[in-house]
Amino acid sequence: MRGMRIQRLPNKLINQIAAGEVIERPASVVKELLENSIDAGATEVHIDLEQGGLKRIRIRDNGCGMNREEIPMALERHATSKIGSLEDLESVRSMGFRGEALPSMASVSHLTVTSCAEGEEHGWCVSPETEGGAMKPAAHSQGTTIELRDLFFNVPARRKFMRTERTEYKHTETLVKRIALGAPYLGLTLRHNGKVTCQLRPAGNRAEMEKRVAELCGSAFMEQCLYVEHEAAGLKLQGWVGLPTFSRSQADLQYFYVNGRIVRDKLVTHAVKQGYQDVLYHGRHPAYVLHLELDPKLVDVNAHPTKYEVRFRDGQLVHSFLFRTLHQVLADTRAGSYEGGAAQRDDIHRAGQGAEQGGLDAFSTQAAMPLRVSDGEMASNAGLGAGAIPSDSRNGSVGGSVIPPEYYRTASSPNPDVVAETEQQHPLGYALAQLHGLYVLAQNQSGLIIVDTHAAHERVTYEKLKAAYEQQGIQTQPLLVPVSINVSEAEADMAEEHAAEFLKLGFELSRSAPEALRIRQVPVLLNQADAEALVRDVLSDLTAHGHSERIREALNEVLSTMACHGSVRANRLLTLPEMNALLREMEATERSGQCNHGRPTWTQLTVDQLDKLFMRGQ
């Protein structure tokens, strides 16, 4: 290398270097060409692959097409119709904009371009077979067809790194599905070795879009997801988020789009994960298909060669918007209904005020289950005349069902009008019995409800503790000997900048040197925690994301432990009024579909499912 002089590289070598950045495998080619079709306004795209795309890739669309003069320019580097000035670059609305894809592809394959512009009688074609790259007329409807043969034929080193035909095809199939979720208006047909493997119709409304999501993500996802649509501060979020009980062992069902462009962004991933705090089982990953729309000037898409990564002008605003939106959507889900807020608090018997009455110390020992039953409910028990449920001498409550007397016409003939009205008020229905001291069995209009007693009561107690703690305010404790920690100058500056936020959460920090901090005060609940490690983690989050929930998570973890120890334990026999009071509390409590550790608290077996178990009607 020594002694070499600076020289200009030949155009072909320049294009091959660019291809190394943009064209990684056949899927990369399909991505770039599909994005070009979207930018051209196409509504139908056909993709044909041979041998996983290594032998042949052909993509045809019905977009605006190119005329005779534009086709040769499209094969030149940095020739594009997407941008024309710096202002355009700073507010990119198209999928592509650099003008590098086609010349890069032409440098590592045999490329043929055929296109017909709107209003033209015929199209034009340029290919390696045409002498001197001359244009020739071609029969072609409006749109463009790009065909590549023998990818990396002249770059043996790159060819060696290609995987098997099946692996390369799977990469392309996954890529096509990702783009299909981000462009619902686009009809797509994918063929491999002459066989149609994926065919998607354009989706013109939400119902058709949900059908496409179900086809690409699985019907199970659509059956266990929530629709999200929220707009604030110039940001709009819409899409579908999986229920916490539909978590995954891997992050393989996460699709996030910014202005229609699929991205993989650490800030976004962190914000979504934060939104699932308190409800996601340890080590599991949420599933979602989300679209974020914002002013193109507020996001820089020119941050990565493949455009998978973006930079937000105000990352803290985006992070806060995503976190708060998803956190609230998941909080609004209550047991018995997944259409947030279906169970109205005013219509629910307010039972079990133990947390508010006893404060944070009321759950230190296991005692009678704090689910008190109103006199009206007790009176309704006498109307049934069952007499089969004995009184519970341990806590003085009287056994019996809290099902209203009108719920039944006779012992075997339900009153459908009363049943419908009651089920609308109480989607979890009414308790029938307790199984092995662990599960509450209840009946609603759909069938059988099974509730994990400890998990459900743990969530109810936890939410009450959090509410009580917020009302009382964070109790702080000054440290007799302040804790000194060494940090970088940038972290010390960050601590000073966010001193008010630390103080609001119970931490008082002061700067004792350019690269040193002192912790003078901590929350009472965290007096046994590692304050130094917690402050370092918070500073790390603030540096990376401009936002941190670690202190609140640490506080919630203590409250969660208190709730766990203060909830009803296994083998604790409950009366029917206590069981029904628990069901009513679940219907009124946020996030009651999962316990504090992310485990489900209840499940439903419909009458149809029960009929299948016993082969009824077959």
Coordinates of C-alpha atoms in Angstrom, one line a residue:
M1 CA 0.0 0.0 0.0
R2 CA 2.9 2.4 0.6
G3 CA 3.8 4.6 -2.3
M4 CA 0.4 4.5 -3.9
R5 CA -0.8 7.8 -5.2
I6 CA -4.3 9.2 -4.8
Q7 CA -6.3 8.5 -8.0
R8 CA -9.9 8.6 -9.2
L9 CA -11.7 5.3 -9.2
P10 CA -13.4 4.1 -12.3
N11 CA -17.2 4.4 -12.3
K12 CA -17.7 0.6 -12.4
L13 CA -15.6 0.1 -9.3
I14 CA -17.4 3.0 -7.6
N15 CA -20.8 1.4 -8.3
Q16 CA -19.5 -2.0 -7.0
I17 CA -18.4 -0.3 -3.8
A18 CA -21.8 1.3 -3.4
A19 CA -23.4 -2.1 -4.1
G20 CA -21.5 -3.5 -1.2
E21 CA -23.3 -1.0 1.1
V22 CA -26.7 -1.3 -0.4
I23 CA -27.0 -4.8 -2.0
E24 CA -26.3 -7.4 0.6
R25 CA -28.4 -10.2 -0.8
P26 CA -31.4 -10.8 -3.1
A27 CA -33.7 -9.4 -0.5
S28 CA -31.9 -6.1 -0.6
V29 CA -32.5 -5.9 -4.3
V30 CA -36.2 -6.6 -3.8
K31 CA -36.4 -3.9 -1.1
E32 CA -34.9 -1.2 -3.2
L33 CA -37.0 -2.0 -6.2
L34 CA -40.3 -2.3 -4.2
E35 CA -39.6 1.1 -2.7
N36 CA -39.1 2.5 -6.2
S37 CA -42.5 1.0 -7.2
I38 CA -44.1 2.6 -4.1
D39 CA -42.6 6.0 -5.0
A40 CA -43.9 5.6 -8.5
G41 CA -47.4 5.4 -7.2
A42 CA -47.9 1.7 -8.1
T43 CA -50.9 -0.2 -6.8
E44 CA -49.9 -3.6 -8.1
V45 CA -46.5 -5.2 -8.0
H46 CA -45.5 -8.7 -9.3
I47 CA -42.3 -10.3 -8.0
D48 CA -40.7 -13.3 -9.6
L49 CA -37.7 -15.1 -8.2
E50 CA -35.6 -18.0 -9.4
Q51 CA -33.3 -19.9 -7.2
G52 CA -34.0 -17.6 -4.2
G53 CA -33.2 -14.6 -6.4
L54 CA -29.6 -15.6 -7.2
K55 CA -30.5 -16.7 -10.7
R56 CA -33.2 -14.2 -11.5
I57 CA -35.2 -11.3 -9.9
R58 CA -38.0 -9.7 -11.9
I59 CA -40.3 -7.0 -10.5
R60 CA -43.1 -5.4 -12.5
D61 CA -45.4 -2.6 -11.4
N62 CA -48.1 -0.3 -12.7
G63 CA -46.6 3.0 -11.5
C64 CA -46.1 6.2 -13.5
G65 CA -43.2 4.6 -15.6
M66 CA -40.3 6.4 -17.3
N67 CA -40.0 7.9 -20.7
R68 CA -37.2 7.3 -23.2
E69 CA -35.0 10.1 -21.9
E70 CA -35.3 9.1 -18.2
I71 CA -34.4 5.4 -18.5
P72 CA -30.6 6.0 -19.2
M73 CA -30.4 8.6 -16.5
A74 CA -31.9 6.2 -14.0
L75 CA -28.9 4.0 -14.5
E76 CA -26.5 6.8 -13.6
R77 CA -25.3 7.4 -10.1
H78 CA -27.1 10.1 -8.0
A79 CA -29.8 10.6 -10.7
T80 CA -33.2 10.7 -9.0
S81 CA -36.7 12.1 -9.3
K82 CA -37.2 12.2 -5.5
I83 CA -35.2 15.2 -4.4
G84 CA -33.7 18.3 -6.1
S85 CA -32.5 20.5 -3.3
L86 CA -31.2 20.5 0.3
E87 CA -34.6 21.4 1.5
D88 CA -36.0 18.3 -0.2
L89 CA -33.4 16.2 1.5
E90 CA -34.3 17.6 4.9
S91 CA -38.0 16.6 4.4
V92 CA -37.9 13.4 2.5
R93 CA -41.3 11.9 1.9
S94 CA -40.4 9.2 -0.5
M95 CA -39.0 5.7 0.2
G96 CA -35.8 6.2 -1.8
F97 CA -33.9 9.4 -2.7
R98 CA -30.2 8.7 -3.2
G99 CA -30.3 7.4 -6.8
E100 CA -27.7 4.7 -6.1
A101 CA -29.8 1.5 -6.3
L102 CA -30.0 0.9 -10.0
P103 CA -26.4 1.7 -11.0
S104 CA -25.2 -0.5 -8.1
M105 CA -27.4 -3.4 -9.2
A106 CA -26.2 -3.0 -12.8
S107 CA -22.6 -3.2 -11.7
V108 CA -23.1 -6.7 -10.0
S109 CA -25.7 -8.3 -12.3
H110 CA -27.1 -8.4 -15.8
L111 CA -29.8 -5.7 -15.6
T112 CA -32.7 -5.1 -17.9
V113 CA -35.0 -2.1 -17.6
T114 CA -38.2 -1.8 -19.5
S115 CA -40.7 1.0 -18.8
C116 CA -43.6 2.9 -20.3
A117 CA -44.7 6.3 -19.2
E118 CA -48.3 7.4 -18.9
G119 CA -49.8 8.3 -22.3
E120 CA -47.0 6.6 -24.3
E121 CA -48.0 4.1 -27.1
H122 CA -45.2 1.7 -26.2
G123 CA -42.3 1.4 -23.8
W124 CA -38.5 1.4 -24.1
C125 CA -36.0 -1.2 -23.0
V126 CA -32.3 -1.2 -22.2
S127 CA -30.4 -4.3 -21.5
P128 CA -26.8 -5.8 -21.7
E129 CA -27.7 -7.4 -25.0
T130 CA -28.4 -4.0 -26.7
E131 CA -25.3 -2.9 -28.4
G132 CA -23.7 0.1 -26.7
G133 CA -26.6 0.3 -24.3
A134 CA -28.9 1.7 -27.0
M135 CA -32.6 1.9 -26.3
K136 CA -35.1 -0.2 -28.2
P137 CA -38.9 -0.1 -28.4
A138 CA -40.8 -2.7 -26.2
A139 CA -44.4 -3.7 -25.8
H140 CA -45.2 -2.8 -22.3
S141 CA -48.2 -1.3 -20.5
Q142 CA -47.8 1.7 -18.2
G143 CA -45.3 1.0 -15.5
T144 CA -41.8 -0.5 -15.1
T145 CA -40.2 -3.9 -15.2
I146 CA -36.7 -4.4 -13.7
E147 CA -35.0 -7.8 -14.3
L148 CA -31.7 -8.9 -12.8
R149 CA -29.9 -12.1 -13.7
D150 CA -26.9 -13.8 -12.1
L151 CA -26.5 -11.6 -9.1
F152 CA -22.9 -11.1 -8.0
F153 CA -21.7 -13.0 -11.1
N154 CA -18.7 -10.7 -11.3
V155 CA -18.0 -10.6 -7.6
P156 CA -17.1 -14.2 -6.6
A157 CA -16.2 -13.2 -3.1
R158 CA -19.7 -11.9 -2.5
R159 CA -21.3 -14.9 -4.2
K160 CA -19.5 -17.2 -1.7
F161 CA -21.3 -15.6 1.2
M162 CA -24.8 -16.3 -0.2
R163 CA -26.8 -18.9 1.7
T164 CA -28.9 -21.7 0.3
E165 CA -31.7 -21.1 -2.1
R166 CA -34.3 -21.6 0.6
T167 CA -32.6 -19.3 3.1
E168 CA -32.3 -16.5 0.5
Y169 CA -35.9 -16.9 -0.5
K170 CA -37.1 -16.8 3.2
H171 CA -35.2 -13.5 3.6
T172 CA -37.0 -12.1 0.6
E173 CA -40.4 -13.4 1.7
T174 CA -40.0 -11.8 5.2
L175 CA -39.0 -8.5 3.5
V176 CA -42.0 -8.5 1.2
K177 CA -44.3 -9.1 4.2
R178 CA -42.7 -6.3 6.1
I179 CA -43.3 -3.9 3.2
A180 CA -46.8 -5.2 2.7
L181 CA -47.7 -4.2 6.2
G182 CA -46.4 -0.7 5.7
A183 CA -48.1 -0.2 2.3
P184 CA -51.6 -1.6 2.7
Y185 CA -52.8 0.0 -0.5
L186 CA -50.3 -2.1 -2.5
G187 CA -51.4 -5.3 -4.1
L188 CA -48.5 -7.9 -4.1
T189 CA -47.9 -11.2 -5.8
L190 CA -44.7 -13.2 -5.0
R191 CA -43.6 -16.1 -7.1
H192 CA -40.7 -18.4 -6.5
N193 CA -39.6 -20.8 -9.3
G194 CA -42.9 -20.2 -11.1
K195 CA -45.1 -20.9 -8.0
V196 CA -47.2 -18.3 -6.3
T197 CA -46.2 -18.2 -2.7
C198 CA -47.8 -15.0 -1.5
Q199 CA -50.7 -13.0 -3.0
L200 CA -52.1 -9.9 -1.3
R201 CA -55.0 -7.7 -2.4
P202 CA -54.9 -4.0 -1.9
A203 CA -56.5 -2.9 1.5
G204 CA -58.8 0.1 1.2
N205 CA -60.2 0.2 4.7
R206 CA -59.5 -0.9 8.2
A207 CA -61.4 -4.2 7.9
E208 CA -59.3 -5.1 4.8
M209 CA -56.1 -4.0 6.5
E210 CA -56.9 -6.2 9.5
K211 CA -57.4 -9.1 7.2
R212 CA -54.0 -8.4 5.7
V213 CA -52.4 -8.2 9.2
A214 CA -54.1 -11.5 10.1
E215 CA -52.8 -13.1 7.0
L216 CA -49.2 -11.9 7.5
C217 CA -49.0 -12.0 11.3
G218 CA -51.4 -14.9 12.0
S219 CA -55.0 -14.9 13.0
A220 CA -54.0 -15.5 16.7
F221 CA -52.4 -12.1 16.7
M222 CA -55.5 -10.3 15.5
E223 CA -57.7 -12.2 18.0
Q224 CA -55.5 -11.1 20.9
C225 CA -54.5 -7.5 20.0
L226 CA -55.8 -4.0 20.6
Y227 CA -56.3 -1.3 18.0
V228 CA -54.4 1.9 18.7
E229 CA -55.2 5.3 17.2
H230 CA -53.9 8.5 19.0
E231 CA -52.8 11.9 17.9
A232 CA -51.0 14.6 19.9
A233 CA -48.2 17.1 19.6
G234 CA -48.0 16.7 15.8
L235 CA -47.5 12.9 16.1
K236 CA -50.0 10.3 15.1
L237 CA -49.8 6.6 16.1
Q238 CA -52.1 3.9 14.8
G239 CA -51.9 0.1 14.5
W240 CA -52.2 -3.0 16.6
V241 CA -50.5 -4.1 19.8
G242 CA -50.7 -7.6 21.1
L243 CA -52.1 -8.2 24.5
P244 CA -49.5 -9.0 27.1
T245 CA -50.7 -12.6 27.2
F246 CA -49.7 -12.9 23.5
S247 CA -46.1 -12.2 24.3
R248 CA -43.3 -13.9 22.3
S249 CA -40.1 -15.7 23.2
Q250 CA -38.3 -13.7 20.5
A251 CA -38.8 -10.2 19.0
D252 CA -40.0 -11.7 15.7
L253 CA -43.4 -10.1 15.5
Q254 CA -42.5 -6.4 15.8
Y255 CA -43.2 -4.1 12.9
F256 CA -42.7 -0.3 13.3
Y257 CA -43.1 2.2 10.5
V258 CA -42.3 5.9 10.4
N259 CA -44.1 7.7 7.6
G260 CA -44.6 4.3 5.9
R261 CA -40.9 3.3 6.1
I262 CA -40.1 0.3 8.2
V263 CA -37.4 1.1 10.8
R264 CA -35.4 -0.6 13.5
D265 CA -34.7 2.0 16.1
K266 CA -33.5 1.6 19.6
L267 CA -35.4 4.6 20.9
V268 CA -38.7 3.2 19.5
T269 CA -38.0 -0.3 20.9
H270 CA -37.2 1.1 24.3
A271 CA -40.4 3.2 24.4
V272 CA -42.6 0.3 23.4
K273 CA -41.0 -2.0 25.9
Q274 CA -41.6 0.7 28.6
G275 CA -45.2 0.8 27.6
Y276 CA -45.5 -2.9 28.5
Q277 CA -44.0 -2.5 32.0
D278 CA -45.9 -4.2 34.8
V279 CA -47.8 -6.5 32.4
L280 CA -45.2 -8.4 30.4
Y281 CA -43.8 -11.7 31.7
H282 CA -40.0 -11.6 32.4
G283 CA -37.9 -12.4 29.3
R284 CA -40.9 -12.1 26.9
H285 CA -41.3 -9.7 23.9
P286 CA -44.4 -7.8 22.9
A287 CA -46.0 -8.2 19.4
Y288 CA -47.1 -5.1 17.5
V289 CA -47.7 -3.5 14.1
L290 CA -47.5 0.3 14.6
H291 CA -47.4 3.2 12.2
L292 CA -46.1 6.6 13.3
E293 CA -46.8 9.6 11.2
L294 CA -45.0 13.0 11.8
D295 CA -43.7 15.9 9.8
P296 CA -40.9 14.6 7.6
K297 CA -38.7 17.6 8.7
L298 CA -38.8 16.1 12.3
V299 CA -37.0 12.8 11.2
D300 CA -33.8 12.2 9.4
V301 CA -34.0 9.1 7.2
N302 CA -30.5 9.7 5.7
A303 CA -28.8 8.1 8.6
H304 CA -28.0 4.6 7.3
P305 CA -27.1 3.1 3.8
T306 CA -30.1 0.8 3.9
K307 CA -32.4 3.4 5.5
Y308 CA -33.5 1.1 8.3
E309 CA -32.3 3.5 11.0
V310 CA -33.6 7.0 11.5
R311 CA -32.9 9.9 13.7
F312 CA -35.6 12.0 15.3
R313 CA -35.1 15.7 15.8
D314 CA -36.8 15.5 19.2
G315 CA -36.2 11.9 20.4
Q316 CA -37.5 12.7 23.9
L317 CA -40.9 13.9 22.5
V318 CA -41.3 10.7 20.4
H319 CA -40.2 8.4 23.2
S320 CA -42.7 10.1 25.6
F321 CA -45.5 10.0 23.1
L322 CA -45.0 6.3 22.3
F323 CA -44.6 5.3 25.9
R324 CA -47.6 7.2 27.3
T325 CA -49.9 6.2 24.4
L326 CA -49.2 2.4 24.7
H327 CA -49.0 2.5 28.5
Q328 CA -52.5 4.1 28.6
V329 CA -53.9 1.7 26.0
L330 CA -52.8 -1.3 28.0
A331 CA -53.9 0.2 31.3
D332 CA -57.4 0.7 29.9
T333 CA -57.8 -3.1 29.4
R334 CA -59.8 -4.7 32.1
A335 CA -60.6 -8.4 32.8
G336 CA -63.7 -9.4 30.9
S337 CA -63.3 -6.9 28.1
Y338 CA -60.5 -5.9 25.8
E339 CA -62.1 -2.8 24.5
G340 CA -60.6 -0.5 27.2
G341 CA -63.0 0.9 29.7
A342 CA -65.9 -1.3 28.8
A343 CA -66.5 -1.9 32.5
Q344 CA -67.4 1.5 34.0
R345 CA -66.3 2.1 37.6
D346 CA -69.6 3.8 38.5
D347 CA -71.5 0.6 37.7
I348 CA -69.3 -1.7 39.8
H349 CA -69.8 -2.5 43.5
R350 CA -66.9 -0.8 45.2
A351 CA -65.7 -3.7 47.3
G352 CA -62.3 -4.2 49.0
Q353 CA -61.1 -0.8 50.2
G354 CA -58.3 -2.4 52.3
A355 CA -55.4 -0.7 50.5
E356 CA -56.9 2.8 50.8
Q357 CA -58.0 2.3 54.4
G358 CA -54.9 0.6 55.7
G359 CA -52.3 2.5 53.7
L360 CA -49.1 0.9 52.6
D361 CA -48.7 -1.2 55.8
A362 CA -52.0 -3.0 55.5
F363 CA -50.6 -5.9 53.6
S364 CA -47.6 -7.0 55.7
T365 CA -49.4 -10.2 56.9
Q366 CA -51.9 -12.5 55.4
A367 CA -55.4 -11.8 56.9
A368 CA -59.0 -12.1 55.8
M369 CA -59.4 -11.3 52.2
P370 CA -60.1 -7.5 52.0
L371 CA -63.1 -7.9 49.7
R372 CA -66.1 -6.5 51.7
V373 CA -69.6 -7.2 50.5
S374 CA -72.3 -4.6 50.6
D375 CA -75.5 -5.1 52.6
G376 CA -77.5 -5.0 49.4
E377 CA -75.6 -7.9 48.0
M378 CA -76.0 -9.9 51.2
A379 CA -79.8 -9.3 51.1
S380 CA -80.0 -10.6 47.6
N381 CA -78.4 -13.8 48.8
A382 CA -81.4 -14.6 51.0
G383 CA -83.7 -14.2 48.0
L384 CA -82.1 -17.3 46.4
G385 CA -83.0 -19.5 49.3
A386 CA -80.1 -21.8 48.5
G387 CA -79.1 -22.5 52.1
A388 CA -76.4 -24.8 50.9
I389 CA -73.5 -22.4 51.5
P390 CA -72.5 -22.3 55.2
S391 CA -71.4 -19.1 56.9
D392 CA -67.7 -18.5 57.3
S393 CA -67.0 -18.2 61.0
R394 CA -63.5 -17.0 60.4
N395 CA -64.4 -13.6 59.1
G396 CA -68.1 -13.4 59.9
S397 CA -69.3 -13.3 56.3
V398 CA -72.4 -15.2 55.3
G399 CA -72.1 -17.7 52.4
G400 CA -74.2 -17.5 49.3
S401 CA -74.3 -16.1 45.8
V402 CA -74.5 -12.5 45.0
I403 CA -76.4 -13.3 41.8
P404 CA -79.6 -11.1 41.7
P405 CA -82.8 -13.2 42.3
E406 CA -84.2 -12.0 39.0
Y407 CA -81.3 -13.8 37.3
Y408 CA -83.3 -16.9 37.4
R409 CA -87.0 -17.6 36.5
T410 CA -86.8 -21.0 38.0
A411 CA -83.9 -23.2 39.1
S412 CA -83.4 -24.4 35.6
S413 CA -84.8 -21.6 33.4
P414 CA -82.7 -18.4 33.1
N415 CA -84.4 -15.1 32.4
P416 CA -82.6 -14.0 29.1
D417 CA -83.4 -10.3 29.6
V418 CA -81.9 -10.1 33.0
V419 CA -79.0 -12.3 32.0
A420 CA -78.2 -9.9 29.0
E421 CA -78.4 -6.8 31.3
T422 CA -76.3 -8.4 34.0
E423 CA -73.7 -9.6 31.6
Q424 CA -73.3 -6.2 30.1
Q425 CA -72.7 -4.7 33.5
H426 CA -70.5 -7.6 34.7
P427 CA -68.6 -9.3 31.8
L428 CA -66.9 -11.7 34.2
G429 CA -70.3 -13.0 35.3
Y430 CA -70.9 -14.5 38.7
A431 CA -69.0 -17.0 40.8
L432 CA -70.2 -20.6 41.0
A433 CA -67.5 -22.3 43.1
Q434 CA -63.8 -22.4 44.0
L435 CA -61.5 -25.2 42.7
H436 CA -58.8 -26.6 45.0
G437 CA -58.5 -23.2 46.8
L438 CA -56.7 -21.8 43.7
Y439 CA -59.3 -20.9 41.0
V440 CA -62.6 -19.2 41.0
L441 CA -65.1 -20.7 38.5
A442 CA -67.7 -18.2 37.3
Q443 CA -70.4 -18.2 34.6
N444 CA -71.1 -15.4 32.1
Q445 CA -73.2 -15.3 29.0
S446 CA -70.4 -16.8 26.8
G447 CA -69.6 -19.7 29.1
L448 CA -67.2 -20.5 31.9
I449 CA -64.7 -18.0 33.4
I450 CA -61.7 -19.4 35.3
V451 CA -59.8 -16.9 37.5
D452 CA -56.4 -17.4 39.2
T453 CA -57.3 -16.1 42.7
H454 CA -53.9 -15.1 43.8
A455 CA -52.8 -13.5 40.5
A456 CA -56.1 -11.5 40.2
H457 CA -56.0 -10.3 43.8
E458 CA -52.3 -9.4 43.5
R459 CA -53.0 -7.1 40.5
V460 CA -56.0 -5.5 42.3
T461 CA -53.9 -4.9 45.4
Y462 CA -50.9 -3.7 43.4
E463 CA -52.9 -1.1 41.5
K464 CA -54.4 0.2 44.8
L465 CA -51.0 0.4 46.4
K466 CA -49.8 2.5 43.5
A467 CA -52.8 4.8 43.7
A468 CA -52.4 5.2 47.4
Y469 CA -48.7 5.9 47.0
E470 CA -49.3 8.5 44.4
Q471 CA -51.9 10.2 46.6
Q472 CA -49.6 10.2 49.7
G473 CA -46.6 11.5 47.7
I474 CA -43.1 10.0 47.6
Q475 CA -41.8 9.9 51.2
T476 CA -38.1 10.7 51.3
Q477 CA -35.3 10.0 53.7
P478 CA -32.1 12.2 54.0
L479 CA -28.9 10.2 54.1
L480 CA -26.8 10.6 57.3
V481 CA -23.7 10.1 55.1
P482 CA -24.2 11.3 51.5
V483 CA -23.1 8.7 48.9
S484 CA -20.4 10.0 46.5
I485 CA -20.2 8.6 43.0
N486 CA -17.7 9.3 40.2
V487 CA -19.2 10.0 36.8
S488 CA -18.1 11.5 33.5
E489 CA -18.4 15.3 33.1
A490 CA -21.2 14.7 30.6
E491 CA -23.2 12.6 33.1
A492 CA -22.7 15.2 35.8
D493 CA -24.0 17.9 33.4
M494 CA -27.0 15.6 32.7
A495 CA -27.7 15.2 36.4
E496 CA -27.7 18.9 37.0
E497 CA -29.9 19.4 34.0
H498 CA -32.5 16.9 35.3
A499 CA -32.1 17.7 39.0
A500 CA -35.7 18.7 39.3
E501 CA -36.9 15.3 37.8
F502 CA -34.6 13.4 40.3
L503 CA -36.0 15.4 43.2
K504 CA -39.6 14.8 42.1
L505 CA -38.9 11.1 42.3
G506 CA -37.3 11.4 45.8
F507 CA -33.6 11.7 44.9
E508 CA -31.6 14.8 45.8
L509 CA -28.3 15.0 43.8
S510 CA -25.6 17.7 44.1
R511 CA -22.4 18.2 42.1
S512 CA -19.4 18.0 44.3
A513 CA -16.8 18.1 41.5
P514 CA -16.6 18.4 37.7
E515 CA -16.8 14.6 37.6
A516 CA -18.5 13.7 40.9
L517 CA -22.0 13.6 42.4
R518 CA -23.4 13.2 45.9
I519 CA -26.7 11.5 46.7
R520 CA -28.1 13.3 49.7
Q521 CA -31.7 12.0 49.8
V522 CA -33.5 8.8 48.6
P523 CA -37.2 7.6 48.7
V524 CA -38.1 5.7 51.9
L525 CA -39.2 2.7 49.9
L526 CA -35.7 2.4 48.3
N527 CA -33.6 2.9 51.4
Q528 CA -32.3 -0.6 51.0
A529 CA -31.7 -0.4 47.3
D530 CA -28.3 0.3 45.6
A531 CA -28.8 4.0 45.1
E532 CA -25.5 4.5 43.3
A533 CA -26.3 1.8 40.7
L534 CA -29.8 3.2 40.2
V535 CA -28.6 6.7 39.6
R536 CA -26.0 5.5 37.1
D537 CA -28.7 3.5 35.2
V538 CA -30.9 6.6 35.1
L539 CA -28.1 8.7 33.7
S540 CA -27.4 6.1 31.1
D541 CA -31.1 6.1 30.0
L542 CA -31.2 9.9 29.9
T543 CA -28.1 9.9 27.7
A544 CA -29.4 7.2 25.3
H545 CA -33.1 8.1 25.2
G546 CA -33.6 11.4 27.0
H547 CA -36.0 9.7 29.3
S548 CA -35.9 7.2 32.1
E549 CA -38.4 5.2 34.2
R550 CA -35.9 3.3 36.3
I551 CA -36.7 5.0 39.6
R552 CA -40.4 4.5 39.1
E553 CA -39.8 0.9 38.1
A554 CA -37.8 0.4 41.3
L555 CA -40.6 1.9 43.4
N556 CA -43.2 -0.2 41.6
E557 CA -41.1 -3.3 42.2
V558 CA -41.2 -2.8 46.0
L559 CA -45.0 -2.1 45.8
S560 CA -45.4 -5.3 43.7
T561 CA -43.6 -7.4 46.3
M562 CA -45.8 -5.9 49.0
A563 CA -48.9 -6.7 46.9
C564 CA -47.7 -10.2 46.3
H565 CA -47.3 -10.9 50.1
G566 CA -50.6 -9.1 50.9
S567 CA -52.8 -11.0 48.4
V568 CA -54.9 -14.1 49.1
R569 CA -52.8 -17.2 49.1
A570 CA -53.4 -20.7 47.7
N571 CA -55.8 -23.0 49.6
R572 CA -57.6 -20.0 51.1
L573 CA -61.3 -20.9 50.9
L574 CA -63.5 -18.0 49.8
T575 CA -67.2 -17.5 50.2
L576 CA -69.3 -16.8 47.1
P577 CA -69.7 -13.1 48.0
E578 CA -65.9 -12.8 48.3
M579 CA -65.4 -14.4 44.9
N580 CA -68.0 -12.1 43.3
A581 CA -66.4 -9.1 45.0
L582 CA -63.1 -10.1 43.5
L583 CA -64.7 -10.4 40.0
R584 CA -66.2 -6.9 40.4
E585 CA -62.8 -5.5 41.4
M586 CA -61.1 -7.1 38.4
E587 CA -63.6 -5.5 36.1
A588 CA -62.8 -2.1 37.6
T589 CA -59.0 -2.4 37.8
E590 CA -56.5 -1.3 35.2
R591 CA -54.4 -4.1 33.7
S592 CA -56.3 -6.7 35.6
G593 CA -55.8 -9.2 32.7
Q594 CA -52.3 -9.9 34.0
C595 CA -50.7 -10.1 37.4
N596 CA -47.7 -8.0 38.4
H597 CA -45.4 -10.5 36.9
G598 CA -47.2 -10.7 33.5
R599 CA -49.0 -14.0 34.0
P600 CA -52.7 -14.1 32.9
T601 CA -55.3 -13.7 35.7
W602 CA -58.3 -15.3 33.9
T603 CA -59.4 -17.2 30.9
Q604 CA -62.7 -18.0 29.1
L605 CA -64.1 -21.3 27.9
T606 CA -67.0 -20.6 25.6
V607 CA -70.0 -22.9 25.5
D608 CA -68.9 -23.9 21.9
Q609 CA -65.5 -24.9 23.2
L610 CA -67.1 -26.9 26.0
D611 CA -69.5 -28.6 23.6
K612 CA -66.5 -29.7 21.4
L613 CA -64.9 -31.2 24.5
F614 CA -67.9 -33.4 25.0
M615 CA -68.6 -33.9 21.3
R616 CA -72.1 -32.4 21.6
G617 CA -74.0 -31.9 18.4
Q618 CA -71.6 -34.1 16.4

